[in-house]
Amino acid sequence: DICALRFQTMTVLVKRDKEAISTAISKLVNVRYNRKFCDITLVTNGERFPCHKVVLAMSSPVLQAMFRTDMREACSKEVELNNIPSNILEIVLDHVYNFGEMNVSEDVISESLIDVFVAADYLKIASLLDACRRVAEYTPQNVLSYLRCSIKISYPEFQRDCLNFMNGNLTYMTQQGEIDSFDEKELEIYLDHARDCVPDCRLRAVFKWTGHDIEGRRSQLAYLLGKVELQHCSREALLE
C-alpha cells in the first residue's frame, strides 16, 4: 500500500530528525559546560557564565542588539546582568542552549518562577515566557503575585490565565481573605474580566475588599459597584 509506505517513511524521517536535534542540543550543552569556544561571558553579582554570542543572539533580541551596535558590550567580552540573580540566569541559559526546553524543579516553580518571568521579559526571550506560562501552577495563595507579574511584564495571555483561575475560585478567595490584598487597579482589572462570573460573587468580593479597609476604600465603592451589574444580583446577596 503506497499510503502506508509513505507514512512509514515519514515516521522514520521524523524520528531521525528528532534524534539529530537531540544529539545537536546535547553537544551544544556540553560545549558550554566544558567552556569550549566561548566568546562572551555573562556576569551577575560576581558569578561568571561563559557563553557563545551566536547562541545568545539567536534567542534574545536584547542581547543581539548589544552585540551588533556601538554599545560597550559589542566590543567587550563581558556583559553585566546584575539585575538577574545567578540561579535565574542559569535557568535562562539552560533554556537557551536547549532550544526552548525548560527543565525545572518543583521548588523553582513554587519559589522562583516569577523571577524567571521577569528575566525572560527583560531579555525578550518569548519562548521562555511561554515555557514559564506552561509550567505555572496556580493556587489561591499565589495567583495575585502571578497577576501582578503579568501586569508588570505586559503579558496578556499570562494575565488571562490568572484571571480565569480567579474566576473559578472567587468564592474561596473571598472567604479566605485573599481578595483583601488586591489594590484598586487589580480589583478593577479582575471585575472587568469577570463578566461571566456570577454577579453575587462579584458583589461579595467588592464588599469584602472594601470592608478590609473601610476608611481607605470607601471612596472607590460606588465606582466598583458599577462593574458588578447590581440589577443581576439576587435579593439575598443584596440584603447580605
Short mmCIF file of C-alpha atoms in Angstrom, two decimals:
data_model
loop_
_atom_site.label_atom_id
_atom_site.label_comp_id
_atom_site.label_asym_id
_atom_site.label_seq_id
_atom_site.Cartn_x
_atom_site.Cartn_y
_atom_site.Cartn_z
CA ASP A 1 0.00 0.00 0.00
CA ILE A 2 1.62 3.26 -1.19
CA CYS A 3 -0.01 5.42 1.51
CA ALA A 4 1.18 3.12 4.28
CA LEU A 5 4.70 3.09 2.83
CA ARG A 6 4.77 6.88 2.67
CA PHE A 7 3.56 7.10 6.28
CA GLN A 8 6.26 4.69 7.46
CA THR A 9 8.88 6.66 5.54
CA MET A 10 7.74 9.95 7.10
CA THR A 11 7.76 8.37 10.57
CA VAL A 12 11.34 7.21 10.10
CA LEU A 13 12.41 10.64 8.85
CA VAL A 14 10.73 12.43 11.75
CA LYS A 15 12.36 10.05 14.22
CA ARG A 16 15.75 10.64 12.62
CA ASP A 17 15.21 14.41 12.74
CA LYS A 18 14.31 14.26 16.44
CA GLU A 19 17.38 12.15 17.17
CA ALA A 20 19.58 14.53 15.19
CA ILE A 21 18.17 17.55 17.02
CA SER A 22 18.59 15.84 20.38
CA THR A 23 22.20 14.98 19.56
CA ALA A 24 22.92 18.54 18.41
CA ILE A 25 21.43 20.00 21.60
CA SER A 26 23.42 17.61 23.77
CA LYS A 27 26.65 18.56 22.01
CA LEU A 28 25.90 22.28 22.30
CA VAL A 29 25.17 22.00 26.02
CA ASN A 30 28.42 20.08 26.53
CA VAL A 31 30.34 22.78 24.68
CA ARG A 32 29.03 25.38 27.12
CA TYR A 33 29.66 23.33 30.25
CA ASN A 34 33.17 22.47 29.05
CA ARG A 35 33.72 26.14 28.19
CA LYS A 36 34.84 25.41 24.65
CA PHE A 37 34.92 28.16 22.01
CA CYS A 38 33.16 30.62 24.34
CA ASP A 39 33.45 34.21 23.12
CA ILE A 40 31.34 36.11 25.65
CA THR A 41 30.87 35.94 29.42
CA LEU A 42 27.70 36.93 31.23
CA VAL A 43 28.42 38.31 34.69
CA THR A 44 25.92 38.68 37.52
CA ASN A 45 26.81 39.63 41.06
CA GLY A 46 30.33 38.29 40.73
CA GLU A 47 29.41 34.98 39.09
CA ARG A 48 30.56 34.34 35.52
CA PHE A 49 28.86 32.32 32.79
CA PRO A 50 30.97 31.71 29.66
CA CYS A 51 28.70 31.52 26.60
CA HIS A 52 28.56 31.88 22.81
CA LYS A 53 27.38 35.09 21.20
CA VAL A 54 25.66 33.35 18.32
CA VAL A 55 23.50 31.23 20.65
CA LEU A 56 22.55 34.18 22.83
CA ALA A 57 21.84 36.42 19.84
CA MET A 58 19.52 33.83 18.29
CA SER A 59 17.43 33.71 21.46
CA SER A 60 17.42 37.26 22.79
CA PRO A 61 16.88 40.35 20.61
CA VAL A 62 18.13 42.43 23.53
CA LEU A 63 21.50 40.66 23.61
CA GLN A 64 21.61 40.62 19.82
CA ALA A 65 21.24 44.40 19.79
CA MET A 66 24.05 44.71 22.33
CA PHE A 67 26.36 42.64 20.14
CA ARG A 68 25.51 44.45 16.89
CA THR A 69 25.51 48.12 17.90
CA ASP A 70 28.11 50.55 19.20
CA MET A 71 27.17 49.69 22.77
CA ARG A 72 30.04 48.76 25.07
CA GLU A 73 29.04 45.09 25.00
CA ALA A 74 29.64 44.87 21.24
CA CYS A 75 33.39 45.22 21.78
CA SER A 76 33.66 43.74 25.24
CA LYS A 77 33.94 40.08 26.08
CA GLU A 78 31.70 40.55 29.11
CA VAL A 79 28.08 41.57 29.65
CA GLU A 80 26.89 42.52 33.11
CA LEU A 81 23.38 41.38 34.03
CA ASN A 82 23.39 42.18 37.73
CA ASN A 83 19.60 42.58 37.77
CA ILE A 84 19.25 38.82 37.14
CA PRO A 85 20.15 36.51 40.08
CA SER A 86 22.71 33.83 39.21
CA ASN A 87 20.34 30.90 39.80
CA ILE A 88 17.79 32.50 37.47
CA LEU A 89 20.41 33.22 34.80
CA GLU A 90 21.39 29.54 34.90
CA ILE A 91 17.76 28.60 34.15
CA VAL A 92 17.68 31.13 31.29
CA LEU A 93 20.86 29.71 29.76
CA ASP A 94 19.65 26.11 30.12
CA HIS A 95 16.55 27.11 28.18
CA VAL A 96 18.52 28.94 25.50
CA TYR A 97 21.02 26.12 24.95
CA ASN A 98 18.27 23.52 24.91
CA PHE A 99 16.40 25.39 22.16
CA GLY A 100 13.24 26.14 24.10
CA GLU A 101 13.10 23.23 26.56
CA MET A 102 12.56 24.09 30.21
CA ASN A 103 13.53 21.54 32.82
CA VAL A 104 12.96 23.00 36.26
CA SER A 105 12.26 21.51 39.68
CA GLU A 106 9.07 21.91 41.68
CA ASP A 107 10.99 24.22 44.03
CA VAL A 108 11.79 26.60 41.18
CA ILE A 109 8.17 26.61 40.03
CA SER A 110 6.90 27.41 43.51
CA GLU A 111 9.63 29.82 44.64
CA SER A 112 11.38 31.43 41.66
CA LEU A 113 9.12 31.29 38.62
CA ILE A 114 8.22 34.98 38.83
CA ASP A 115 11.94 35.84 38.73
CA VAL A 116 12.30 33.71 35.59
CA PHE A 117 9.32 35.51 34.03
CA VAL A 118 10.94 38.89 34.78
CA ALA A 119 14.32 37.82 33.37
CA ALA A 120 12.71 36.42 30.24
CA ASP A 121 10.84 39.68 29.74
CA TYR A 122 13.97 41.77 30.29
CA LEU A 123 15.88 39.75 27.68
CA LYS A 124 12.75 39.44 25.45
CA ILE A 125 13.01 35.65 25.17
CA ALA A 126 9.48 34.85 24.01
CA SER A 127 9.97 31.08 24.13
CA LEU A 128 10.98 31.25 27.80
CA LEU A 129 7.96 33.39 28.65
CA ASP A 130 5.72 30.78 27.01
CA ALA A 131 7.55 27.95 28.81
CA CYS A 132 7.06 29.68 32.17
CA ARG A 133 3.39 30.10 31.42
CA ARG A 134 3.07 26.38 30.61
CA VAL A 135 4.60 25.22 33.91
CA ALA A 136 2.92 27.80 36.17
CA GLU A 137 0.76 26.19 38.84
CA TYR A 138 -1.92 28.45 40.25
CA THR A 139 -3.25 28.47 43.81
CA PRO A 140 -5.50 30.98 45.62
CA GLN A 141 -2.40 31.98 47.58
CA ASN A 142 -0.07 32.71 44.62
CA VAL A 143 -2.39 33.86 41.85
CA LEU A 144 -2.27 37.53 42.91
CA SER A 145 1.53 37.51 42.74
CA TYR A 146 1.29 35.98 39.26
CA LEU A 147 -1.31 38.56 38.23
CA ARG A 148 0.94 41.39 39.39
CA CYS A 149 3.81 39.85 37.44
CA SER A 150 1.68 39.59 34.28
CA ILE A 151 0.76 43.28 34.58
CA LYS A 152 4.38 44.30 35.23
CA ILE A 153 5.73 42.49 32.16
CA SER A 154 2.69 43.23 29.97
CA TYR A 155 1.97 39.60 29.12
CA PRO A 156 -1.79 39.46 28.30
CA GLU A 157 -2.01 35.67 27.83
CA PHE A 158 -0.46 35.09 31.25
CA GLN A 159 -2.77 37.70 32.75
CA ARG A 160 -5.78 35.97 31.22
CA ASP A 161 -4.71 32.63 32.75
CA CYS A 162 -4.52 34.28 36.19
CA LEU A 163 -7.91 35.92 35.83
CA ASN A 164 -9.51 32.70 34.59
CA PHE A 165 -8.21 30.88 37.65
CA MET A 166 -9.58 33.61 39.88
CA ASN A 167 -12.97 33.31 38.19
CA GLY A 168 -13.17 29.67 39.20
CA ASN A 169 -12.01 30.30 42.76
CA LEU A 170 -13.51 33.68 43.62
CA THR A 171 -15.82 32.42 46.36
CA TYR A 172 -12.96 30.66 48.15
CA MET A 173 -10.59 33.61 47.70
CA THR A 174 -13.23 35.96 49.11
CA GLN A 175 -13.98 33.74 52.10
CA GLN A 176 -10.28 33.21 52.91
CA GLY A 177 -9.44 36.89 52.62
CA GLU A 178 -7.12 36.54 49.61
CA ILE A 179 -9.15 39.24 47.86
CA ASP A 180 -8.32 41.74 50.65
CA SER A 181 -4.76 42.31 49.45
CA PHE A 182 -5.76 43.45 45.97
CA ASP A 183 -5.22 47.10 45.21
CA GLU A 184 -7.97 49.07 43.46
CA LYS A 185 -6.45 48.67 39.98
CA GLU A 186 -6.06 44.90 40.38
CA LEU A 187 -9.64 44.50 41.55
CA GLU A 188 -10.84 46.65 38.67
CA ILE A 189 -8.93 44.51 36.14
CA TYR A 190 -10.46 41.40 37.66
CA LEU A 191 -14.03 42.76 37.64
CA ASP A 192 -13.66 43.82 34.00
CA HIS A 193 -12.59 40.28 33.15
CA ALA A 194 -15.19 38.52 35.29
CA ARG A 195 -18.27 39.47 33.28
CA ASP A 196 -19.29 35.81 33.06
CA CYS A 197 -18.80 35.24 36.78
CA VAL A 198 -21.93 35.10 38.98
CA PRO A 199 -22.82 38.72 39.92
CA ASP A 200 -23.43 37.68 43.54
CA CYS A 201 -19.81 36.52 43.82
CA ARG A 202 -18.52 39.79 42.39
CA LEU A 203 -20.73 41.78 44.76
CA ARG A 204 -19.46 39.87 47.81
CA ALA A 205 -15.86 40.32 46.62
CA VAL A 206 -16.29 44.10 46.34
CA PHE A 207 -17.82 44.43 49.81
CA LYS A 208 -15.27 42.07 51.35
CA TRP A 209 -12.45 44.12 49.77
CA THR A 210 -13.98 47.41 50.93
CA GLY A 211 -14.64 46.11 54.43
CA HIS A 212 -10.97 45.24 54.89
CA ASP A 213 -10.17 48.98 55.00
CA ILE A 214 -13.42 50.93 55.10
CA GLU A 215 -11.88 54.36 55.62
CA GLY A 216 -9.32 53.96 52.89
CA ARG A 217 -11.51 52.19 50.33
CA ARG A 218 -14.99 53.65 50.84
CA SER A 219 -14.44 56.29 48.16
CA GLN A 220 -13.95 53.60 45.46
CA LEU A 221 -17.08 51.63 46.38
CA ALA A 222 -19.56 53.34 44.07
CA TYR A 223 -17.21 53.03 41.09
CA LEU A 224 -16.54 49.34 41.71
CA LEU A 225 -20.22 48.55 42.23
CA GLY A 226 -20.80 49.93 38.75
CA LYS A 227 -18.83 46.94 37.45
CA VAL A 228 -20.87 44.41 39.38
CA GLU A 229 -24.19 44.77 37.47
CA LEU A 230 -26.37 45.07 40.56
CA GLN A 231 -29.53 44.53 38.52
CA HIS A 232 -28.48 40.89 38.06
CA CYS A 233 -27.66 40.23 41.72
CA SER A 234 -30.02 38.15 43.83
CA ARG A 235 -32.17 39.70 46.55
CA GLU A 236 -30.35 37.55 49.13
CA ALA A 237 -26.95 38.88 48.11
CA LEU A 238 -28.14 42.48 48.15
CA LEU A 239 -29.67 42.08 51.63
CA GLU A 240 -26.50 40.38 52.86
#
